Short mmCIF file of C-alpha atoms in Angstrom, two decimals:
data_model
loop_
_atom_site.label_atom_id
_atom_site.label_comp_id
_atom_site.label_asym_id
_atom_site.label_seq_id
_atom_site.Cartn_x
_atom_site.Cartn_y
_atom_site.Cartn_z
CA UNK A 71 -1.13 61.28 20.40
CA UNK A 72 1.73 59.34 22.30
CA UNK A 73 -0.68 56.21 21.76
CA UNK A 74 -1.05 56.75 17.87
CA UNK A 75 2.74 57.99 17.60
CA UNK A 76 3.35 54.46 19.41
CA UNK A 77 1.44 52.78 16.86
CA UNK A 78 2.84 54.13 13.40
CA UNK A 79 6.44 53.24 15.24
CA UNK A 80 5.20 49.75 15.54
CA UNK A 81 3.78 49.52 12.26
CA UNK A 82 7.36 51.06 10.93
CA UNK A 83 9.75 49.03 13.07
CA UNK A 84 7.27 45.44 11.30
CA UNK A 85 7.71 47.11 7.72
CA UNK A 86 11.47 47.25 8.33
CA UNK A 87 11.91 43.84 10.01
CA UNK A 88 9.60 42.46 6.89
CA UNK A 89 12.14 43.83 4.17
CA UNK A 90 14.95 42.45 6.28
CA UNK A 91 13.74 39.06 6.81
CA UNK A 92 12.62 39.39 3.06
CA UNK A 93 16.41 40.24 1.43
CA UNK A 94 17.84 37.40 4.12
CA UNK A 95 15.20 34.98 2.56
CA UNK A 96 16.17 35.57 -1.00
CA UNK A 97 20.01 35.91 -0.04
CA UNK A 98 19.71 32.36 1.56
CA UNK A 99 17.35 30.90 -0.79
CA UNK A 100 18.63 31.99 -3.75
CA UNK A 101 17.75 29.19 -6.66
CA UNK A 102 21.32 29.69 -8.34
CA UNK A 103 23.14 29.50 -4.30
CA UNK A 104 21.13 26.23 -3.89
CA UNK A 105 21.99 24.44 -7.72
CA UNK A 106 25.80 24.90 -6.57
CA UNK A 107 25.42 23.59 -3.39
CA UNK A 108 23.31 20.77 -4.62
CA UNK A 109 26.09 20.27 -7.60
CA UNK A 110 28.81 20.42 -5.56
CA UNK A 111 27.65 17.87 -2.98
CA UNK A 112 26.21 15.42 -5.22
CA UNK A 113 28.18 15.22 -8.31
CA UNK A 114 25.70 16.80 -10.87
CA UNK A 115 25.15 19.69 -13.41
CA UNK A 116 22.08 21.47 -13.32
CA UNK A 117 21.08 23.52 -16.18
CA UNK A 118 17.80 26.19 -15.37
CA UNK A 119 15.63 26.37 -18.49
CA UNK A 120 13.91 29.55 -17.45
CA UNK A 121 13.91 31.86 -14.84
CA UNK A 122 12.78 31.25 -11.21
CA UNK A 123 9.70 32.56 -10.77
CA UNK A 124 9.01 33.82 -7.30
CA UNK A 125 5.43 34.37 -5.56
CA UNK A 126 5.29 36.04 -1.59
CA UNK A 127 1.08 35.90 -1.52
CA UNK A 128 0.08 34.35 0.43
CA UNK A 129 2.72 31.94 0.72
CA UNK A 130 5.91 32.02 -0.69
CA UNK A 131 6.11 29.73 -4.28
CA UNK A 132 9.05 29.05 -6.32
CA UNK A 133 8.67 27.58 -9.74
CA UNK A 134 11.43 26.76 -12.03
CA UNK A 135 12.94 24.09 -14.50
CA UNK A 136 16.27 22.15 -15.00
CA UNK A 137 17.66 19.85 -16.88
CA UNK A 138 20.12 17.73 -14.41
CA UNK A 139 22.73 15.46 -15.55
CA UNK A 140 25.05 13.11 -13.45
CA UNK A 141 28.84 14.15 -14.09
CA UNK A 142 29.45 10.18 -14.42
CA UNK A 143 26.61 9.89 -17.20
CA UNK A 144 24.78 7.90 -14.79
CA UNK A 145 21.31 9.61 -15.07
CA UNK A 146 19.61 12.50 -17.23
CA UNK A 147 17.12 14.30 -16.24
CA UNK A 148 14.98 16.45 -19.11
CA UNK A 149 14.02 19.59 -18.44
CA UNK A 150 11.90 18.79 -14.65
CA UNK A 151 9.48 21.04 -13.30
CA UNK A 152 9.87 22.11 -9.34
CA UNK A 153 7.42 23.74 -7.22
CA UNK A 154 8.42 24.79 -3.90
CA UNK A 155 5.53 26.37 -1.75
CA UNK A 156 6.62 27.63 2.02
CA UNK A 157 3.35 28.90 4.35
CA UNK A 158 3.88 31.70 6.40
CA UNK A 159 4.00 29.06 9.55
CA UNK A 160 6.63 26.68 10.74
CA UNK A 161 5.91 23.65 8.80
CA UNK A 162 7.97 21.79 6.28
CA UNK A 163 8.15 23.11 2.79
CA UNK A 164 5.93 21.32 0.26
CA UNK A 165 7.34 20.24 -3.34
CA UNK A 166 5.29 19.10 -6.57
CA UNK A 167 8.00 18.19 -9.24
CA UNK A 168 7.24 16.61 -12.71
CA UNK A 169 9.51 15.18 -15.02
CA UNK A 170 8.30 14.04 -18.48
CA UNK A 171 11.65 11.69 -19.50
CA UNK A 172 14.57 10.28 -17.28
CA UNK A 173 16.88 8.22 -17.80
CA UNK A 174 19.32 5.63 -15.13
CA UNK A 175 22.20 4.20 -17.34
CA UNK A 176 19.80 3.66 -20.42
CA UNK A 177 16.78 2.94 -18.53
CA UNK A 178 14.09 5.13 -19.48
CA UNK A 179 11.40 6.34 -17.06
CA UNK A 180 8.66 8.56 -18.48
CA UNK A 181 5.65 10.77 -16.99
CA UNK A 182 7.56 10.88 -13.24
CA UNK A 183 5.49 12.86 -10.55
CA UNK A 184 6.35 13.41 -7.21
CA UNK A 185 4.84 15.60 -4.83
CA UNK A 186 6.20 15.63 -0.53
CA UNK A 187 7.54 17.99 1.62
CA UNK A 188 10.76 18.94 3.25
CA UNK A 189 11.11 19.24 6.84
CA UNK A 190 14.27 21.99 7.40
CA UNK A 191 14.39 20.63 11.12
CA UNK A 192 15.31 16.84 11.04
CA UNK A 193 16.06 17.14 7.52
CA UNK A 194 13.80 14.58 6.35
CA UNK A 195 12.13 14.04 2.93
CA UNK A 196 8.88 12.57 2.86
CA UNK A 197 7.16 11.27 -0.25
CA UNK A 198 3.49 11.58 -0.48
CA UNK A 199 3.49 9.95 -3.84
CA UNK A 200 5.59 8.93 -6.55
CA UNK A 201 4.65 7.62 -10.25
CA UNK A 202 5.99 6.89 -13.24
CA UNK A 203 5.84 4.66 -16.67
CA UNK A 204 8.38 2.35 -17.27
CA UNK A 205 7.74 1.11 -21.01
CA UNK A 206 3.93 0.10 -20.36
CA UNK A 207 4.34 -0.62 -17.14
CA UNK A 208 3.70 1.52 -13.93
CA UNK A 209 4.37 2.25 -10.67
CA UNK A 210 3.22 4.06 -7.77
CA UNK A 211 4.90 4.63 -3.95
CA UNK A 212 5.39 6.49 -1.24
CA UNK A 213 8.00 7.10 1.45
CA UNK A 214 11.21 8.82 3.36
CA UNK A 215 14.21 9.76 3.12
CA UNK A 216 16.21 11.41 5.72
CA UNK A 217 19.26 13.31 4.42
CA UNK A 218 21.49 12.27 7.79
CA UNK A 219 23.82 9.38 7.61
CA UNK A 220 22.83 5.91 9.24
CA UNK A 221 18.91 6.53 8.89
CA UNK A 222 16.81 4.60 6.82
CA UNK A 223 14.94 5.29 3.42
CA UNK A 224 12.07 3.78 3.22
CA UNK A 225 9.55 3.27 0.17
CA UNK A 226 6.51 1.02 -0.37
CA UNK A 227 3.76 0.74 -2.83
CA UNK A 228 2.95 -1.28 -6.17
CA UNK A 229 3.87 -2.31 -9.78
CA UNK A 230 1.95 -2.92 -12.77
CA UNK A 231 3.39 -4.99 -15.58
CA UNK A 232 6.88 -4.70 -15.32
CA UNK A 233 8.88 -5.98 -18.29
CA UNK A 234 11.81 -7.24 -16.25
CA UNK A 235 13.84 -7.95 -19.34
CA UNK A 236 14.05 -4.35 -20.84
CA UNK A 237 15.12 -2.88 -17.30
CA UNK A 238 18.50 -5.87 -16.84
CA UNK A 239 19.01 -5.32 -20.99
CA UNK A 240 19.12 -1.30 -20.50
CA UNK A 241 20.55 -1.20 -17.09
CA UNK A 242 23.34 -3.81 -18.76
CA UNK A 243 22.86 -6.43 -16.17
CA UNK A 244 21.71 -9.02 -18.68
CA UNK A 245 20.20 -9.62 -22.09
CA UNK A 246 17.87 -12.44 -21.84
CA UNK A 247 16.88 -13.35 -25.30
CA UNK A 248 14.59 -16.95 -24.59
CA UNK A 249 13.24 -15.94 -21.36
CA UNK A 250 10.60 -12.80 -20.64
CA UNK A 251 9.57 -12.15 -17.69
CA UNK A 252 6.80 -9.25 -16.72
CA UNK A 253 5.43 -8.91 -13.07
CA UNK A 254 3.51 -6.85 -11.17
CA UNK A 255 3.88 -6.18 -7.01
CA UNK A 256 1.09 -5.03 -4.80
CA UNK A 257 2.09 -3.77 -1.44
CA UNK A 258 5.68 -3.71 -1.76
CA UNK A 259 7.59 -2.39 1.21
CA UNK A 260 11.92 -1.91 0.78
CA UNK A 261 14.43 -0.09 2.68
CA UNK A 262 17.89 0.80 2.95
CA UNK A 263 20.36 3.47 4.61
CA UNK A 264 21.79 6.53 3.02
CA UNK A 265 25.95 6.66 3.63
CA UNK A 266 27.93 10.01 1.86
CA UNK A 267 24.93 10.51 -0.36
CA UNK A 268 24.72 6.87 -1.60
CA UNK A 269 22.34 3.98 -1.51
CA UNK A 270 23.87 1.03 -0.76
CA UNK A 271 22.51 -2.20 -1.30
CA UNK A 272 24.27 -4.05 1.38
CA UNK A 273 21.36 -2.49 3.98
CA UNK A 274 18.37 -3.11 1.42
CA UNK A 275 15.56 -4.49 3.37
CA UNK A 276 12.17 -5.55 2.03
CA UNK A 277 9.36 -7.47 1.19
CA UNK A 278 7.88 -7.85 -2.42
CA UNK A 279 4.37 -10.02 -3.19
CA UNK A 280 5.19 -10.69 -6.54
CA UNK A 281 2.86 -11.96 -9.69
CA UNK A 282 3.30 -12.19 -13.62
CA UNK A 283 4.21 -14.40 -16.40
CA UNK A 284 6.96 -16.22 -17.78
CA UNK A 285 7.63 -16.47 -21.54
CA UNK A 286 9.81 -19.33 -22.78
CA UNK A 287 10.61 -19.19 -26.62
CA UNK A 288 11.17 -22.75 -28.17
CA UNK A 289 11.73 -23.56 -32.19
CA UNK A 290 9.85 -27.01 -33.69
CA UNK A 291 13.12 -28.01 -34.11
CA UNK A 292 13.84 -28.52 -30.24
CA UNK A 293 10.73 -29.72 -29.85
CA UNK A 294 11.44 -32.87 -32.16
CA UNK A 295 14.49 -32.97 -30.26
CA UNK A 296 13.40 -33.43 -26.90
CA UNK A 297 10.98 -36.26 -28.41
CA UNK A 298 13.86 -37.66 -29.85
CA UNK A 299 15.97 -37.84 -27.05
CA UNK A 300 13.34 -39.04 -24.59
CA UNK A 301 13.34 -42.07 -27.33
CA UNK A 302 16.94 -42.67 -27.10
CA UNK A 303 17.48 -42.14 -23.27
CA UNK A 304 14.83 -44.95 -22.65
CA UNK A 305 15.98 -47.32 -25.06
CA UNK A 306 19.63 -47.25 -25.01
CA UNK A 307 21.18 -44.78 -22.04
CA UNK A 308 18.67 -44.58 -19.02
CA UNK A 309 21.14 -42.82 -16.80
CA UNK A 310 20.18 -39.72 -18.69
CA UNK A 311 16.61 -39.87 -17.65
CA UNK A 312 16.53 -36.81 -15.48
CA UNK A 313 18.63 -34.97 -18.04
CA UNK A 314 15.70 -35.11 -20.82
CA UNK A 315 12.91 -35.06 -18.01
CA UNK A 316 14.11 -31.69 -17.25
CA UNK A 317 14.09 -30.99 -21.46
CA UNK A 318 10.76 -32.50 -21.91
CA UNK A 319 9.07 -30.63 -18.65
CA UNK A 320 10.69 -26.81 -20.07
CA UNK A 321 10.13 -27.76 -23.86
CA UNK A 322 6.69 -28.60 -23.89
CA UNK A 323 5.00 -27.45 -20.73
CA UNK A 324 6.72 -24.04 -19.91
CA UNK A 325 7.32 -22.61 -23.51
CA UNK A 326 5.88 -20.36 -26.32
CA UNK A 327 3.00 -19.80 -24.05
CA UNK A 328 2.55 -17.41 -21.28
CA UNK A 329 2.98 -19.06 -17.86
CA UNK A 330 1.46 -17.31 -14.47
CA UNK A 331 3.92 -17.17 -11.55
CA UNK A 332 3.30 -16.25 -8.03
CA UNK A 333 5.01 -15.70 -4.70
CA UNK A 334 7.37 -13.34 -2.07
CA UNK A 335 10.60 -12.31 -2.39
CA UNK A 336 12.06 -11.16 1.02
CA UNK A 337 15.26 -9.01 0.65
CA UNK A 338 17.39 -9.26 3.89
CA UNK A 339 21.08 -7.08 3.83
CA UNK A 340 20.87 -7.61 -0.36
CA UNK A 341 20.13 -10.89 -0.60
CA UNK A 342 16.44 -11.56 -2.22
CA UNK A 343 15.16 -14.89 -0.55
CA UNK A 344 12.32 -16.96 -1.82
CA UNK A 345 10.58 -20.29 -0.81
CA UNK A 346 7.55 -20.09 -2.09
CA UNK A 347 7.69 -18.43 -5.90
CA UNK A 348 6.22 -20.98 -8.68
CA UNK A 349 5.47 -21.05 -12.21
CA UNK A 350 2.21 -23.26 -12.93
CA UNK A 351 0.73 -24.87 -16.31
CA UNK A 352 -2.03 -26.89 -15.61
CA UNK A 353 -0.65 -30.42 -13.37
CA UNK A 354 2.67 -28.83 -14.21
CA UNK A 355 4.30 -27.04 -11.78
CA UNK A 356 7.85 -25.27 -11.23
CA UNK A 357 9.22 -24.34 -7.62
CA UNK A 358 11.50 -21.63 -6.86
CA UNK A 359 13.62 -21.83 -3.46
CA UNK A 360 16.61 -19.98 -2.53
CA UNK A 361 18.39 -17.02 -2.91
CA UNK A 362 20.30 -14.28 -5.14
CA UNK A 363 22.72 -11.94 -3.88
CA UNK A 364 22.67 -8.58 -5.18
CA UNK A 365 25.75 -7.21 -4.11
CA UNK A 366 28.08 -9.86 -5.81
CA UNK A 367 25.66 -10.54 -8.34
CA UNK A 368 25.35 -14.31 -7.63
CA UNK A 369 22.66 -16.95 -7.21
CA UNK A 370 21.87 -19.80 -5.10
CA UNK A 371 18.67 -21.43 -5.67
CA UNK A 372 17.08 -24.57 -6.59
CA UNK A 373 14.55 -25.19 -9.31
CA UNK A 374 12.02 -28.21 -8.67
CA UNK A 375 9.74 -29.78 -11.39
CA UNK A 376 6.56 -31.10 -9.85
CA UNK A 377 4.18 -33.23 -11.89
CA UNK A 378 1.27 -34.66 -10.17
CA UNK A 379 2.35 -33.02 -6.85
CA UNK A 380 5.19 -35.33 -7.47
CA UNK A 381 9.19 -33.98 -7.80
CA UNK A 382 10.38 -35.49 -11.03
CA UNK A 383 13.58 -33.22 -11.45
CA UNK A 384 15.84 -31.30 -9.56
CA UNK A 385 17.91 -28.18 -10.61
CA UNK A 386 20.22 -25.72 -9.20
CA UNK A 387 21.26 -22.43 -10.29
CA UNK A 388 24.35 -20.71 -9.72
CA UNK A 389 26.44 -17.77 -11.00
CA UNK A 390 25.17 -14.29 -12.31
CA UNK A 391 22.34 -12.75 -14.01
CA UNK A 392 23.29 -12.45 -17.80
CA UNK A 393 24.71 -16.11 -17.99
CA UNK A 394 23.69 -18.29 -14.85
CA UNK A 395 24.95 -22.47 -14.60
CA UNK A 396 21.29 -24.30 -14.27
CA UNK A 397 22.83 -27.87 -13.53
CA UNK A 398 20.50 -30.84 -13.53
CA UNK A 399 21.10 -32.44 -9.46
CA UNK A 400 20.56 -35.86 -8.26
CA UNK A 401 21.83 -37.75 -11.08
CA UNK A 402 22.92 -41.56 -11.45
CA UNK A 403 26.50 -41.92 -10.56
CA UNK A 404 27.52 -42.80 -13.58
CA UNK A 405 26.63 -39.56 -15.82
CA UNK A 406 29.51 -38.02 -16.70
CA UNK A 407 28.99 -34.23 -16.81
CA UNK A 408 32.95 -33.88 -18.37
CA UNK A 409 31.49 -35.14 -21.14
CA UNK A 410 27.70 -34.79 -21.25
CA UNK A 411 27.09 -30.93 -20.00
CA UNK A 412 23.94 -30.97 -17.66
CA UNK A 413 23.72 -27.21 -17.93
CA UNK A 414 20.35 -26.25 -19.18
CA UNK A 415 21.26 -23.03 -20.19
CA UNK A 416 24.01 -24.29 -22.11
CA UNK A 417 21.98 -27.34 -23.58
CA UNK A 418 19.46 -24.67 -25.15
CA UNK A 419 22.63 -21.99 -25.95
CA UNK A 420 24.30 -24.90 -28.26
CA UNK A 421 21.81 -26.99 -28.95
CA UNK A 422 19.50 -30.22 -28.10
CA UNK A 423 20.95 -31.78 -31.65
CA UNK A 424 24.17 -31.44 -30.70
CA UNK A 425 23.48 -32.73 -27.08
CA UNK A 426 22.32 -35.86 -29.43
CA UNK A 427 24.69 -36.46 -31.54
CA UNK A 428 27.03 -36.28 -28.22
CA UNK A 429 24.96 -39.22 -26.61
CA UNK A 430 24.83 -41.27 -29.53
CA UNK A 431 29.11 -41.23 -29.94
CA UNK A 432 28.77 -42.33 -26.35
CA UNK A 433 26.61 -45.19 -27.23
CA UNK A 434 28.84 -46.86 -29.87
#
């Protein structure tokens, strides 16, 4: 009797420590305790769109949806989907969330899923896969994040068809309206550190394969230009020569066609480094080398037209994405820039007619 007395105590004394541990469970995870924390700390609103719904067999499973909004209008999230599943074992707790539509400034990203897991201890996300559609383009990665200050976030996997242009227009770093450019990465790795709950791009690390095409857009009208001014430079003012080389090589080898680009781009402290990136049509070929920083929005590179193996121009680019100086270098002595601009992008922005009717006052 004292045995099976023993026994139902036992039994008793675990029912009562369950229900405890049970009411401190829901007291400390408690979905509404959590959104305020999470608002409070980061900045956000979250809005539930239905009721949490809670699940103890044989695991514990949340499941509930939000609509999240950054209090600066910096992101949007439409009503996500979270799943949080806890074993009965120490182990970190496992997350599936799906988002149909978010948006970063007015950047778009559609069909996001991300499934992990949490680890309470070192308080360390880990990413077993993320995905998404950005316009028809795709990506797919996987990664960290730990949630203490000074320790790196790290991500790495691929992207398919990325239509660069859309993501500077909508993300209002620049509105290229001659130049597309779509690319694709395989085996991209990039890091960075998390300080106060931001990203900063200062520590971004990485290295990205890149691919894709270029897509110049040229009228008939600057195409008879070019021809006309590679008339008039070699009759009557040769020290222009390199001026409407670098014209004729963009104009009719580079333009209102699709041209295939390759190469790395290595990211060191927020500067994105290249040596080897180049655009090729046929015996035409365009070389990339150099460098743009991220943080103060500025680049440094050099453009080199190659014909035959052979360098026939030299350019360099400097100043920011949305309207960037691409001067023509190594010119005769005697061009005048004060009066002839050797600015490609501004060339094209007022005109190759004009740039002619400039030379010929020149000439007389």
């Amino acid at each position: 009797m004292t045995f099976i007395k023993n026994i139902f105590f036992f039994l008793f004394l675990l029912f009562c420590i369950t229900i405890v541990l049970l009411f401190i469970f829901l007291d400390k995870y408690k979905i509404e305790k959590i959104i305020d924390r999470l608002e409070t700390d980061n900045n956000i609103i979250m809005n539930l769109t239905n009721q949490p719904n809670w699940k103890f067999s044989p695991e514990i499973k949340v499941d509930f949806s939000t609509e999240i909004q950054n209090k600066d209008n910096q992101f949007y999230i439409e009503d996500a989907n979270f799943s949080f599943v806890q074993p009965y074992k120490i182990t970190p707790v496992n997350f599936d969330i799906n988002i149909p539509s978010l948006f970063i400034e007015g950047l778009q990203i559609k069909l996001v899923k991300i499934f992990g897991n949490y680890s309470l201890v070192n308080k360390k996300i880990n990413f077993n896969n993320i995905e998404g559609k950005i316009g028809n383009g795709d990506f797919s990665s996987s990664g960290s994040i730990s949630l203490l200050n000074d320790q790196p976030i790290k991500l790495n996997g691929n992207l398919k068809n990325i239509y660069l242009n859309q993501i500077l227009k909508q993300l209002h770093l620049a509105d290229w309206k001659r130049l597309e450019i779509r690319l694709s990465a395989n085996n991209y790795e990039v890091s960075s550190q998390l300080k106060s709950n931001e990203i900063l791009l200062k520590y971004f690390h990485g290295n990205i394969p890149v691919t894709g095409s270029i897509y110049l857009v040229s009228s008939e009208e600057e195409k008879f230009g070019v021809a006309l001014l590679n008339i008039l430079v070699a009759q009557l003012l040769p020290d222009y020569k390199n001026l409407s080389k670098s014209l004729s090589q963009i104009i009719n080898n580079y333009t209102n066609k699709p041209v295939l680009f390759e190469g790395t781009i290595e990211i060191k402290n927020g500067v994105l480094h290249t040596s080897n990136m180049t655009a090729i049509n046929n015996n035409h070929k365009i070389q990339i080398n150099g460098s743009y920083d991220m943080v103060s929005n500025n680049f440094d590179t050099k453009l080199f037209f190659i014909e035959s193996e052979k360098i026939v121009v030299e350019a360099k680019i400097e100043g920011d994405l949305e309207n960037p100086k691409i001067e023509i270098i190594n010119e005769n002595k005697s061009f005048d820039s004060e009066k002839i601009n050797n600015d490609l992008n501004k060339v094209f922005g007022e005109g190759i007619n004009n740039l002619i009717d400039k030379l010929l006052i020149l000439n007389e």
